mmCIF file of C-alpha atoms (C1' of nucleotides) in Angstrom:
data_model
loop_
_atom_site.group_PDB
_atom_site.id
_atom_site.type_symbol
_atom_site.label_atom_id
_atom_site.label_comp_id
_atom_site.label_asym_id
_atom_site.label_seq_id
_atom_site.Cartn_x
_atom_site.Cartn_y
_atom_site.Cartn_z
ATOM 1 C CA MET K 1 144.574 70.403 49.114
ATOM 2 C CA PRO K 2 148.039 69.387 48.464
ATOM 3 C CA GLU K 3 150.418 71.621 50.312
ATOM 4 C CA LEU K 4 154.165 71.183 50.092
ATOM 5 C CA PRO K 5 154.329 68.085 52.326
ATOM 6 C CA GLU K 6 151.709 66.370 50.182
ATOM 7 C CA VAL K 7 153.659 67.182 47.039
ATOM 8 C CA GLU K 8 156.877 65.938 48.627
ATOM 9 C CA THR K 9 155.161 62.760 49.831
ATOM 10 C CA THR K 10 153.774 62.171 46.345
ATOM 11 C CA ILE K 11 157.184 62.534 44.732
ATOM 12 C CA ARG K 12 158.832 60.170 47.204
ATOM 13 C CA GLY K 13 156.118 57.620 46.588
ATOM 14 C CA ILE K 14 156.280 57.550 42.795
ATOM 15 C CA LYS K 15 159.947 58.246 42.180
ATOM 16 C CA ASP K 16 161.382 54.737 42.168
ATOM 17 C CA THR K 17 158.707 53.378 39.867
ATOM 18 C CA LEU K 18 159.088 56.207 37.360
ATOM 19 C CA LEU K 19 162.846 56.610 37.172
ATOM 20 C CA ASN K 20 164.432 55.450 33.906
ATOM 21 C CA GLN K 21 161.117 54.248 32.567
ATOM 22 C CA LYS K 22 160.158 54.844 28.977
ATOM 23 C CA ILE K 23 156.835 56.566 28.371
ATOM 24 C CA ILE K 24 155.024 54.388 25.878
ATOM 25 C CA ARG K 25 151.796 56.217 25.390
ATOM 26 C CA LEU K 26 149.641 58.919 26.909
ATOM 27 C CA LYS K 27 145.992 59.622 27.101
ATOM 28 C CA ILE K 28 144.651 63.095 27.775
ATOM 29 C CA SER K 29 140.959 62.729 28.576
ATOM 30 C CA ASN K 30 140.448 66.383 29.421
ATOM 31 C CA PRO K 31 143.109 68.931 28.520
ATOM 32 C CA ASN K 32 141.183 71.793 30.121
ATOM 33 C CA LEU K 33 143.126 72.228 33.330
ATOM 34 C CA ARG K 34 144.182 75.567 34.820
ATOM 35 C CA TRP K 35 145.898 76.079 31.493
ATOM 36 C CA PRO K 36 145.370 73.757 28.534
ATOM 37 C CA VAL K 37 147.648 70.735 28.392
ATOM 38 C CA PRO K 38 149.837 71.563 25.360
ATOM 39 C CA GLU K 39 149.298 69.462 22.267
ATOM 40 C CA THR K 40 153.039 69.013 22.021
ATOM 41 C CA ILE K 41 152.853 66.779 25.089
ATOM 42 C CA ASN K 42 152.856 63.835 22.715
ATOM 43 C CA ASP K 43 156.504 64.654 22.014
ATOM 44 C CA ILE K 44 157.436 62.924 25.245
ATOM 45 C CA CYS K 45 156.366 59.487 23.985
ATOM 46 C CA ASN K 46 159.239 57.052 23.565
ATOM 47 C CA HIS K 47 161.428 59.123 25.842
ATOM 48 C CA HIS K 48 162.688 58.130 29.268
ATOM 49 C CA ILE K 49 162.153 59.711 32.669
ATOM 50 C CA LYS K 50 165.563 60.900 33.836
ATOM 51 C CA ALA K 51 164.770 62.749 37.066
ATOM 52 C CA ILE K 52 161.943 63.861 39.328
ATOM 53 C CA SER K 53 162.201 66.890 41.551
ATOM 54 C CA ARG K 54 160.202 69.610 43.223
ATOM 55 C CA ARG K 55 160.279 73.393 43.120
ATOM 56 C CA ALA K 56 157.681 74.987 45.389
ATOM 57 C CA LYS K 57 154.597 72.862 44.778
ATOM 58 C CA TYR K 58 155.564 72.125 41.192
ATOM 59 C CA ILE K 59 156.583 68.585 40.324
ATOM 60 C CA LEU K 60 159.298 68.580 37.673
ATOM 61 C CA ILE K 61 159.865 65.511 35.542
ATOM 62 C CA LYS K 62 162.958 65.566 33.355
ATOM 63 C CA LEU K 63 162.827 63.542 30.164
ATOM 64 C CA SER K 64 165.490 62.134 27.904
ATOM 65 C CA ASN K 65 164.633 64.603 25.152
ATOM 66 C CA GLU K 66 165.719 67.387 27.541
ATOM 67 C CA GLN K 67 162.172 68.555 28.023
ATOM 68 C CA HIS K 68 160.527 68.768 31.444
ATOM 69 C CA LEU K 69 156.977 68.173 32.536
ATOM 70 C CA ILE K 70 155.705 70.723 35.035
ATOM 71 C CA ILE K 71 152.877 69.294 37.096
ATOM 72 C CA HIS K 72 150.903 71.175 39.728
ATOM 73 C CA LEU K 73 148.180 69.499 41.768
ATOM 74 C CA GLY K 74 146.157 72.640 42.422
ATOM 75 C CA MET K 75 143.536 72.327 45.158
ATOM 76 C CA SER K 76 142.250 68.852 44.501
ATOM 77 C CA GLY K 77 144.765 67.019 42.349
ATOM 78 C CA ASN K 78 146.736 63.878 42.965
ATOM 79 C CA LEU K 79 149.062 61.532 41.141
ATOM 80 C CA ARG K 80 148.847 57.782 41.532
ATOM 81 C CA LEU K 81 150.434 54.736 40.011
ATOM 82 C CA GLU K 82 148.334 51.803 38.914
ATOM 83 C CA LYS K 83 148.865 48.640 36.968
ATOM 84 C CA THR K 84 147.237 48.431 33.556
ATOM 85 C CA ASP K 85 144.374 46.285 34.827
ATOM 86 C CA GLN K 86 142.930 49.127 36.899
ATOM 87 C CA GLN K 87 140.036 51.042 35.470
ATOM 88 C CA HIS K 88 139.773 54.677 34.540
ATOM 89 C CA LYS K 89 138.317 56.836 37.305
ATOM 90 C CA LYS K 90 136.266 59.976 37.055
ATOM 91 C CA HIS K 91 138.550 63.046 36.758
ATOM 92 C CA ASP K 92 141.538 61.036 35.561
ATOM 93 C CA HIS K 93 142.499 63.738 33.063
ATOM 94 C CA ALA K 94 145.897 62.456 32.027
ATOM 95 C CA GLU K 95 147.433 58.985 32.002
ATOM 96 C CA PHE K 96 151.036 58.103 31.217
ATOM 97 C CA LEU K 97 151.639 54.483 30.257
ATOM 98 C CA LEU K 98 155.118 53.267 31.185
ATOM 99 C CA GLN K 99 157.198 50.420 29.870
ATOM 100 C CA ASN K 100 156.961 48.587 33.215
ATOM 101 C CA ASP K 101 153.174 48.294 32.866
ATOM 102 C CA PHE K 102 152.434 51.000 35.389
ATOM 103 C CA ILE K 103 150.254 53.958 34.488
ATOM 104 C CA LEU K 104 150.802 57.316 36.137
ATOM 105 C CA LYS K 105 147.379 58.935 36.521
ATOM 106 C CA PHE K 106 146.666 62.587 37.151
ATOM 107 C CA ASN K 107 143.294 63.020 38.834
ATOM 108 C CA ASP K 108 141.925 66.468 39.642
ATOM 109 C CA PRO K 109 138.193 67.108 40.207
ATOM 110 C CA ARG K 110 138.430 70.902 40.325
ATOM 111 C CA ARG K 111 140.987 71.161 37.525
ATOM 112 C CA PHE K 112 142.982 73.933 39.199
ATOM 113 C CA GLY K 113 146.122 71.920 38.581
ATOM 114 C CA CYS K 114 148.196 71.977 35.413
ATOM 115 C CA ILE K 115 150.423 69.865 33.194
ATOM 116 C CA LEU K 116 152.858 71.846 31.101
ATOM 117 C CA LEU K 117 155.953 71.161 29.053
ATOM 118 C CA THR K 118 159.087 73.269 28.922
ATOM 119 C CA ASP K 119 162.697 73.203 27.765
ATOM 120 C CA ASN K 120 163.914 75.122 30.796
ATOM 121 C CA PRO K 121 161.893 74.986 34.002
ATOM 122 C CA GLN K 122 164.141 77.473 35.818
ATOM 123 C CA GLN K 123 163.172 80.141 33.307
ATOM 124 C CA HIS K 124 159.525 79.207 33.060
ATOM 125 C CA ARG K 125 157.199 82.106 33.945
ATOM 126 C CA LEU K 126 155.558 80.128 36.764
ATOM 127 C CA ILE K 127 158.872 79.251 38.355
ATOM 128 C CA ALA K 128 161.408 81.952 37.518
ATOM 129 C CA ASN K 129 160.127 84.498 40.057
ATOM 130 C CA LEU K 130 159.461 82.240 43.011
ATOM 131 C CA GLY K 131 160.882 83.034 46.435
ATOM 132 C CA LEU K 132 163.046 80.835 48.641
ATOM 133 C CA GLU K 133 162.477 77.192 49.417
ATOM 134 C CA PRO K 134 161.719 76.924 53.144
ATOM 135 C CA PHE K 135 164.417 74.246 53.504
ATOM 136 C CA SER K 136 167.114 76.363 51.897
ATOM 137 C CA LYS K 137 169.915 77.765 54.008
ATOM 138 C CA LYS K 138 169.018 81.297 53.018
ATOM 139 C CA PHE K 139 165.572 81.066 54.527
ATOM 140 C CA THR K 140 166.062 82.827 57.856
ATOM 141 C CA GLY K 141 164.343 85.282 60.162
ATOM 142 C CA ALA K 142 166.590 88.014 58.830
ATOM 143 C CA TYR K 143 165.433 87.227 55.302
ATOM 144 C CA LEU K 144 161.769 87.446 56.330
ATOM 145 C CA LYS K 145 162.364 90.684 58.208
ATOM 146 C CA GLN K 146 164.050 92.196 55.176
ATOM 147 C CA GLN K 147 161.317 91.033 52.793
ATOM 148 C CA ALA K 148 158.629 92.459 55.081
ATOM 149 C CA LYS K 149 160.113 95.946 55.013
ATOM 150 C CA SER K 150 157.480 97.709 52.947
ATOM 151 C CA ARG K 151 154.688 95.201 53.412
ATOM 152 C CA SER K 152 151.650 96.262 55.396
ATOM 153 C CA ILE K 153 149.699 93.080 54.667
ATOM 154 C CA LYS K 154 148.865 90.703 57.464
ATOM 155 C CA VAL K 155 151.687 88.349 58.340
ATOM 156 C CA LYS K 156 149.627 85.304 57.450
ATOM 157 C CA THR K 157 149.122 86.603 53.920
ATOM 158 C CA PHE K 158 152.799 87.575 53.802
ATOM 159 C CA ILE K 159 154.115 84.078 54.488
ATOM 160 C CA MET K 160 151.721 82.653 51.905
ATOM 161 C CA ASP K 161 153.213 84.964 49.245
ATOM 162 C CA HIS K 162 155.264 82.741 46.934
ATOM 163 C CA LYS K 163 157.589 85.536 46.018
ATOM 164 C CA VAL K 164 158.724 85.490 49.639
ATOM 165 C CA VAL K 165 158.768 81.803 50.527
ATOM 166 C CA VAL K 166 157.203 78.904 48.677
ATOM 167 C CA GLY K 167 155.230 75.992 49.961
ATOM 168 C CA VAL K 168 153.442 77.604 52.900
ATOM 169 C CA GLY K 169 149.780 76.957 52.231
ATOM 170 C CA ASN K 170 146.697 77.767 54.234
ATOM 171 C CA ILE K 171 147.035 74.982 56.792
ATOM 172 C CA TYR K 172 150.725 75.430 57.571
ATOM 173 C CA ALA K 173 150.462 79.221 57.621
ATOM 174 C CA SER K 174 148.087 78.995 60.588
ATOM 175 C CA GLU K 175 150.096 76.205 62.200
ATOM 176 C CA SER K 176 153.475 77.939 61.973
ATOM 177 C CA LEU K 177 152.070 81.215 63.338
ATOM 178 C CA PHE K 178 150.694 79.341 66.314
ATOM 179 C CA LEU K 179 154.045 77.655 66.915
ATOM 180 C CA SER K 180 155.827 81.002 66.878
ATOM 181 C CA ALA K 181 153.120 82.728 68.969
ATOM 182 C CA ILE K 182 152.416 85.391 66.332
ATOM 183 C CA ASN K 183 148.914 86.703 65.727
ATOM 184 C CA PRO K 184 148.032 86.174 62.040
ATOM 185 C CA ASN K 185 146.479 89.660 61.826
ATOM 186 C CA THR K 186 149.698 91.506 62.631
ATOM 187 C CA ALA K 187 151.091 93.678 59.832
ATOM 188 C CA ALA K 188 154.171 92.043 58.321
ATOM 189 C CA ASN K 189 156.342 95.154 58.762
ATOM 190 C CA LYS K 190 155.490 95.426 62.468
ATOM 191 C CA ILE K 191 157.127 92.179 63.475
ATOM 192 C CA SER K 192 160.533 92.075 65.159
ATOM 193 C CA LEU K 193 163.562 90.197 63.900
ATOM 194 C CA LYS K 194 163.420 87.946 66.926
ATOM 195 C CA ARG K 195 159.855 86.930 66.144
ATOM 196 C CA TYR K 196 160.693 86.373 62.493
ATOM 197 C CA GLN K 197 163.497 84.069 63.597
ATOM 198 C CA ASN K 198 160.947 82.070 65.550
ATOM 199 C CA LEU K 199 158.590 82.083 62.574
ATOM 200 C CA ALA K 200 161.208 80.881 60.087
ATOM 201 C CA GLN K 201 162.082 78.019 62.429
ATOM 202 C CA ALA K 202 158.418 77.207 62.964
ATOM 203 C CA ILE K 203 157.731 77.031 59.223
ATOM 204 C CA VAL K 204 160.594 74.609 58.680
ATOM 205 C CA LYS K 205 159.607 72.540 61.685
ATOM 206 C CA VAL K 206 155.934 72.244 60.798
ATOM 207 C CA LEU K 207 156.671 71.318 57.182
ATOM 208 C CA GLU K 208 159.277 68.727 58.193
ATOM 209 C CA LYS K 209 156.961 67.233 60.741
ATOM 210 C CA SER K 210 154.169 66.957 58.231
ATOM 211 C CA ILE K 211 156.387 65.355 55.589
ATOM 212 C CA ASN K 212 157.464 62.789 58.168
ATOM 213 C CA ALA K 213 153.813 62.061 58.904
ATOM 214 C CA GLY K 214 153.066 61.583 55.196
ATOM 215 C CA GLY K 215 151.194 64.853 54.751
ATOM 216 C CA THR K 216 147.863 66.053 56.028
ATOM 217 C CA THR K 217 144.724 64.256 54.995
ATOM 218 C CA LEU K 218 141.605 66.334 55.029
ATOM 219 C CA LYS K 219 139.246 65.450 52.246
ATOM 220 C CA ASP K 220 140.985 64.563 49.034
ATOM 221 C CA PHE K 221 144.585 63.732 49.710
ATOM 222 C CA HIS K 222 145.707 60.148 49.940
ATOM 223 C CA GLY K 223 149.303 59.099 49.990
ATOM 224 C CA ASN K 224 149.863 57.685 46.554
ATOM 225 C CA GLN K 225 150.764 54.294 47.954
ATOM 226 C CA GLY K 226 147.266 54.020 49.329
ATOM 227 C CA LYS K 227 148.528 55.421 52.627
ATOM 228 C CA ALA K 228 146.749 58.328 54.238
ATOM 229 C CA GLY K 229 148.701 61.240 55.686
ATOM 230 C CA TYR K 230 148.610 61.490 59.431
ATOM 231 C CA PHE K 231 149.619 65.063 60.087
ATOM 232 C CA GLN K 232 145.989 66.026 60.590
ATOM 233 C CA GLN K 233 146.161 64.414 64.004
ATOM 234 C CA GLN K 234 148.913 66.852 64.956
ATOM 235 C CA LEU K 235 147.198 70.078 63.922
ATOM 236 C CA GLU K 236 147.218 72.670 66.703
ATOM 237 C CA VAL K 237 144.767 75.227 65.330
ATOM 238 C CA TYR K 238 143.681 74.497 61.764
ATOM 239 C CA ASP K 239 139.992 73.595 61.613
ATOM 240 C CA ARG K 240 139.810 73.622 65.425
ATOM 241 C CA GLN K 241 137.641 76.704 66.012
ATOM 242 C CA ASN K 242 135.907 76.727 69.405
ATOM 243 C CA GLN K 243 138.055 73.850 70.586
ATOM 244 C CA ALA K 244 140.537 74.076 73.430
ATOM 245 C CA CYS K 245 144.052 75.324 72.728
ATOM 246 C CA HIS K 246 146.502 72.519 73.452
ATOM 247 C CA ARG K 247 148.807 74.986 75.184
ATOM 248 C CA CYS K 248 146.582 77.285 77.299
ATOM 249 C CA ASN K 249 143.231 75.560 77.116
ATOM 250 C CA GLY K 250 141.665 78.768 75.739
ATOM 251 C CA LYS K 251 139.291 78.781 72.803
ATOM 252 C CA ILE K 252 140.691 78.618 69.249
ATOM 253 C CA LYS K 253 139.257 81.338 67.030
ATOM 254 C CA LYS K 254 138.432 81.295 63.325
ATOM 255 C CA THR K 255 138.706 84.420 61.224
ATOM 256 C CA ILE K 256 138.864 85.200 57.516
ATOM 257 C CA ILE K 257 142.099 86.717 56.229
ATOM 258 C CA ALA K 258 142.375 87.504 52.515
ATOM 259 C CA GLN K 259 139.312 85.337 51.903
ATOM 260 C CA ARG K 260 140.926 82.331 53.535
ATOM 261 C CA ALA K 261 139.925 80.625 56.750
ATOM 262 C CA SER K 262 142.505 81.303 59.448
ATOM 263 C CA TYR K 263 142.793 79.869 62.923
ATOM 264 C CA TYR K 264 144.656 81.044 65.991
ATOM 265 C CA CYS K 265 144.657 81.186 69.758
ATOM 266 C CA PRO K 266 144.069 84.826 70.814
ATOM 267 C CA ASN K 267 145.598 84.070 74.185
ATOM 268 C CA CYS K 268 148.851 82.489 72.947
ATOM 269 C CA GLN K 269 149.326 84.569 69.787
ATOM 270 C CA HIS K 270 149.668 88.164 70.952
ATOM 271 C CA TRP K 271 151.599 89.958 68.252
ATOM 272 C "C1'" DA X 1 154.813 98.783 43.944
ATOM 273 C "C1'" DA X 2 151.527 96.819 46.716
ATOM 274 C "C1'" DC X 3 147.116 95.302 47.942
ATOM 275 C "C1'" DG X 4 142.352 93.317 47.902
ATOM 276 C "C1'" DA X 5 139.183 90.944 45.325
ATOM 277 C "C1'" DA X 6 137.680 88.043 41.686
ATOM 278 C "C1'" DT X 7 138.350 83.954 39.305
ATOM 279 C "C1'" DC X 8 138.880 79.113 37.556
ATOM 280 C "C1'" DC X 9 135.838 74.173 38.922
ATOM 281 C "C1'" DT X 10 133.628 70.109 41.279
ATOM 282 C "C1'" DG X 11 132.394 67.817 45.487
ATOM 283 C "C1'" DT X 12 130.800 67.710 50.166
ATOM 284 C "C1'" DG X 13 128.379 68.727 54.134
ATOM 285 C "C1'" DC X 14 125.161 71.370 56.393
ATOM 286 C "C1'" DG X 15 120.517 73.463 57.539
ATOM 287 C "C1'" DC X 16 115.962 73.301 56.405
ATOM 288 C "C1'" DT I 1 115.157 62.256 51.071
ATOM 289 C "C1'" DG I 2 116.079 66.283 48.520
ATOM 290 C "C1'" DC I 3 117.287 71.107 47.686
ATOM 291 C "C1'" DG I 4 120.102 75.182 47.970
ATOM 292 C "C1'" DC I 5 123.889 77.256 49.812
ATOM 293 C "C1'" DA I 6 128.515 77.935 51.802
ATOM 294 C "C1'" DC I 7 132.866 76.455 51.608
ATOM 295 C "C1'" DA I 8 137.250 73.720 50.414
ATOM 296 C "C1'" DG I 9 144.185 72.291 50.666
ATOM 297 C "C1'" DG I 10 146.024 77.183 45.224
ATOM 298 C "C1'" DA I 11 147.639 80.986 43.023
ATOM 299 C "C1'" DT I 12 147.113 83.812 38.881
ATOM 300 C "C1'" DT I 13 145.084 87.931 37.174
ATOM 301 C "C1'" DC I 14 142.797 92.153 37.370
ATOM 302 C "C1'" DG I 15 141.429 96.760 39.080
ATOM 303 C "C1'" DT I 16 142.684 100.371 42.186
#
DNA sequence: AACGAATCCTGTGCGC
DNA sequence: TGCGCACAGGATTCGT
């Protein structure tokens, strides 16, 4: 569920409350996430939160003992802040009690998310080999074209490959291909530089737009301040099969690509 | 090296 | 109303 805009929205929402706070206590109700929550997590108690940042969809929390929490929300996870008088909810797997009487709660029904601890996030196996951030200067059409050189996979699968570019999930992959008028079934190495320039711009644009709208709310995601994301109202193709294309009025089609639902307008997306 | 498929897990919504 | 099934925003891991 959470794609990059949801992760970014989450970070922006919790940052001010977490910064410089001391972690008093933690409660791990269920350590069986994507990978087990390490037992050494208790080491972070009595240390302060020094910084919060994002790499791909990983939330990085730097602590005063020079360790870093790596948190991923998986498909169904979310982080929320509550005062100590709020009750424990189902699937609240981890709770971090802060000195200011807030509790940071990690809730994740499907448990595809993770909470890990590391001394050096840049060298962590989950992070070290990631591709470019979509908002980095280096992320250009030329970069995509070069990366696609020996790739025969469909372009939609290609832009969801985190070794190429991070943060493009299933919703925004369909949306950015619509914006750049590229058919999601096209082989990555058959696309021109010009079209990749359009695609790179479209990816940045669609992600920025969604962050500004507070993310997309489908089923599970709620802005952590109790605010829903509104990007859903701006979706052009995702989950709109058989509905009219906003551009040509033709019928939006649904197809499965690499076992993921994909949506496009056959009339507008030729290549 | 690159690709497709399987996999982890719970909740929801649909057809019957 | 209840049951069974298909499917869901991710991304690693495995077999070819």
